[in-house]
Amino acid sequence: MHAPGDEALAQLAHDTGRRLQASRDMLVTAESCTGGWIAKVVTDIAGSSAWFDCGMAVYSYEAKQALLGVRPQTLEEHGAVSRETAIEMVSGALVHSGATVAVAVTGIAGPGGGTGDKPVGTVWIAWKRRGGYPQAEVFHFDGDRDAVRRRTVAEALHGLDRLL
C-alpha cells in the first residue's frame, strides 16, 4: 500500500471534521511518532476550531508523563511503543483537555530505533471517547520515515471515523 499524499490526508481530515462537527465532539491529539502531523492536517481546514481542541507532540518519557499522565512504570515495563503506553496517552489526552474524543499515536518511524520485536514501522494507535473505553491497534507499516508517518496519520483519522 502506498503512503497517502497531501490531498488524500486533507480529504480524510475534512471528512473527520464533518463527523466531529455533526456529533458535536471536540478532538484532542497526542502524537509521538507524527510530531503533530495529525493536528496539522485537521487544522489546515478552515473552521476546525469548532471541533479541534488541542494537540500535544510528546516525544520524551518526561513529556508523556508530565503532559499526559503516562505512568513511569508503564514506560519502564512496556516501552513508549506499546499498547499500554498508547492507551495511557489517549486517556491522558482527554483528562488534560476539554475534548470529548482523542487519538494517540506512538511508534518507530525510522530510519533507526527499531528492534527485533519492534521493527521500524511499528506503530500503536489508540482512540477513545470521553467516558468510554479506549481501543488500541498495532500497525506495521513499510516504507521510509515519511511513508510510515503519512500512513500513521491516515490510520489515526480512519479510526476516528470508525469511533464517530
Short mmCIF file of C-alpha atoms in Angstrom, two decimals:
data_model
loop_
_atom_site.label_atom_id
_atom_site.label_comp_id
_atom_site.label_asym_id
_atom_site.label_seq_id
_atom_site.Cartn_x
_atom_site.Cartn_y
_atom_site.Cartn_z
CA MET A 1 0.00 0.00 0.00
CA HIS A 2 1.32 3.41 -0.95
CA ALA A 3 1.53 6.21 1.58
CA PRO A 4 -1.29 8.71 1.12
CA GLY A 5 -0.44 12.06 -0.43
CA ASP A 6 -1.31 15.50 0.89
CA GLU A 7 -4.65 15.60 -0.96
CA ALA A 8 -5.74 12.23 0.45
CA LEU A 9 -4.80 13.27 4.00
CA ALA A 10 -6.64 16.58 3.57
CA GLN A 11 -9.78 14.74 2.40
CA LEU A 12 -9.60 12.35 5.37
CA ALA A 13 -9.20 15.28 7.76
CA HIS A 14 -12.13 17.10 6.14
CA ASP A 15 -14.35 14.01 6.49
CA THR A 16 -13.29 13.55 10.13
CA GLY A 17 -14.05 17.21 10.83
CA ARG A 18 -17.53 16.89 9.32
CA ARG A 19 -18.25 13.87 11.54
CA LEU A 20 -16.87 15.61 14.66
CA GLN A 21 -18.97 18.69 13.98
CA ALA A 22 -22.11 16.63 13.31
CA SER A 23 -21.69 14.75 16.61
CA ARG A 24 -20.74 17.97 18.45
CA ASP A 25 -17.45 16.43 19.53
CA MET A 26 -14.09 18.11 20.12
CA LEU A 27 -10.83 16.36 19.20
CA VAL A 28 -7.53 16.19 21.06
CA THR A 29 -4.41 14.56 19.59
CA ALA A 30 -1.44 13.08 21.45
CA GLU A 31 1.33 12.37 18.97
CA SER A 32 4.72 10.79 19.37
CA CYS A 33 5.93 9.50 16.00
CA THR A 34 3.98 12.01 13.88
CA GLY A 35 5.17 15.19 15.62
CA GLY A 36 1.85 16.99 15.39
CA TRP A 37 1.05 15.97 11.79
CA ILE A 38 -2.48 14.83 12.69
CA ALA A 39 -3.12 18.19 14.36
CA LYS A 40 -1.63 19.94 11.32
CA VAL A 41 -3.87 18.25 8.75
CA VAL A 42 -7.04 18.83 10.78
CA THR A 43 -6.20 22.48 11.50
CA ASP A 44 -5.45 23.09 7.81
CA ILE A 45 -9.25 23.01 7.46
CA ALA A 46 -10.92 26.40 7.85
CA GLY A 47 -13.30 26.36 10.80
CA SER A 48 -11.53 23.49 12.56
CA SER A 49 -11.61 25.44 15.82
CA ALA A 50 -15.26 24.37 16.05
CA TRP A 51 -14.18 20.75 16.56
CA PHE A 52 -10.44 20.70 17.35
CA ASP A 53 -9.45 21.42 20.97
CA CYS A 54 -5.68 20.89 21.09
CA GLY A 55 -2.78 18.68 20.17
CA MET A 56 0.32 17.54 22.01
CA ALA A 57 3.54 16.34 20.42
CA VAL A 58 5.15 14.25 23.16
CA TYR A 59 8.42 12.51 22.35
CA SER A 60 10.30 12.17 25.63
CA TYR A 61 9.29 9.94 28.52
CA GLU A 62 9.17 13.09 30.66
CA ALA A 63 6.70 14.81 28.31
CA LYS A 64 4.48 11.73 28.16
CA GLN A 65 4.41 11.67 31.97
CA ALA A 66 4.00 15.42 32.58
CA LEU A 67 1.52 16.28 29.82
CA LEU A 68 -0.47 13.05 29.56
CA GLY A 69 -0.03 11.30 32.89
CA VAL A 70 1.64 8.21 31.44
CA ARG A 71 2.98 6.24 34.40
CA PRO A 72 6.76 5.77 34.68
CA GLN A 73 6.17 2.04 35.38
CA THR A 74 4.31 1.70 32.06
CA LEU A 75 7.21 3.20 30.13
CA GLU A 76 9.78 1.09 32.03
CA GLU A 77 7.90 -2.19 31.69
CA HIS A 78 6.43 -1.86 28.19
CA GLY A 79 8.34 0.96 26.48
CA ALA A 80 6.99 4.02 24.71
CA VAL A 81 5.88 1.97 21.70
CA SER A 82 3.31 -0.31 23.30
CA ARG A 83 -0.41 -0.87 23.67
CA GLU A 84 -0.20 0.14 27.33
CA THR A 85 1.51 3.46 26.59
CA ALA A 86 -0.87 4.29 23.72
CA ILE A 87 -3.87 3.65 25.98
CA GLU A 88 -2.46 5.82 28.78
CA MET A 89 -1.66 8.55 26.24
CA VAL A 90 -5.17 8.63 24.77
CA SER A 91 -6.79 8.56 28.21
CA GLY A 92 -4.46 11.28 29.50
CA ALA A 93 -5.19 13.47 26.48
CA LEU A 94 -8.86 13.50 27.44
CA VAL A 95 -8.10 14.16 31.12
CA HIS A 96 -5.81 17.08 30.26
CA SER A 97 -8.08 18.74 27.66
CA GLY A 98 -11.63 19.86 27.12
CA ALA A 99 -12.06 17.41 24.25
CA THR A 100 -14.60 14.58 24.01
CA VAL A 101 -12.70 12.40 21.52
CA ALA A 102 -8.98 11.58 21.45
CA VAL A 103 -6.43 9.84 19.28
CA ALA A 104 -2.90 8.95 20.36
CA VAL A 105 -0.03 7.58 18.28
CA THR A 106 3.32 6.17 19.33
CA GLY A 107 5.71 4.33 17.08
CA ILE A 108 9.04 3.92 15.35
CA ALA A 109 9.10 5.91 12.12
CA GLY A 110 12.77 5.21 11.41
CA PRO A 111 15.18 5.09 9.86
CA GLY A 112 16.73 3.92 13.15
CA GLY A 113 15.33 2.92 16.51
CA GLY A 114 13.83 -0.42 15.57
CA THR A 115 14.47 -3.67 17.41
CA GLY A 116 13.75 -7.32 16.69
CA ASP A 117 10.40 -7.29 18.44
CA LYS A 118 9.59 -3.66 17.50
CA PRO A 119 10.97 -3.06 13.99
CA VAL A 120 10.86 0.28 12.20
CA GLY A 121 7.28 0.86 11.08
CA THR A 122 5.71 -0.48 14.30
CA VAL A 123 3.03 1.99 15.39
CA TRP A 124 0.39 1.81 18.12
CA ILE A 125 -2.70 3.97 17.65
CA ALA A 126 -5.36 4.41 20.34
CA TRP A 127 -8.74 6.08 20.19
CA LYS A 128 -11.13 6.98 22.98
CA ARG A 129 -14.38 8.81 23.54
CA ARG A 130 -14.78 10.61 26.89
CA GLY A 131 -16.48 8.21 29.30
CA GLY A 132 -15.81 5.24 27.02
CA TYR A 133 -13.21 2.51 26.79
CA PRO A 134 -10.00 3.01 24.82
CA GLN A 135 -9.35 0.99 21.69
CA ALA A 136 -5.81 0.35 20.50
CA GLU A 137 -4.37 -1.30 17.43
CA VAL A 138 -0.85 -2.06 16.30
CA PHE A 139 0.25 -1.44 12.72
CA HIS A 140 3.38 -2.50 10.85
CA PHE A 141 3.98 -0.02 8.06
CA ASP A 142 6.53 -0.41 5.27
CA GLY A 143 8.48 2.41 3.72
CA ASP A 144 10.70 5.27 4.76
CA ARG A 145 10.12 7.69 7.65
CA ASP A 146 7.77 9.90 5.61
CA ALA A 147 5.70 6.92 4.44
CA VAL A 148 5.36 5.50 7.97
CA ARG A 149 4.25 8.88 9.32
CA ARG A 150 1.78 9.51 6.48
CA ARG A 151 0.20 6.08 6.91
CA THR A 152 0.00 6.65 10.67
CA VAL A 153 -1.88 9.93 10.16
CA ALA A 154 -4.26 8.22 7.73
CA GLU A 155 -4.98 5.27 10.05
CA ALA A 156 -5.46 7.64 13.00
CA LEU A 157 -8.12 9.52 11.03
CA HIS A 158 -9.75 6.31 9.73
CA GLY A 159 -10.02 5.11 13.33
CA LEU A 160 -11.64 8.38 14.41
CA ASP A 161 -14.19 7.95 11.64
CA ARG A 162 -15.00 4.44 12.93
CA LEU A 163 -15.27 5.75 16.50
CA LEU A 164 -17.67 8.51 15.47
#
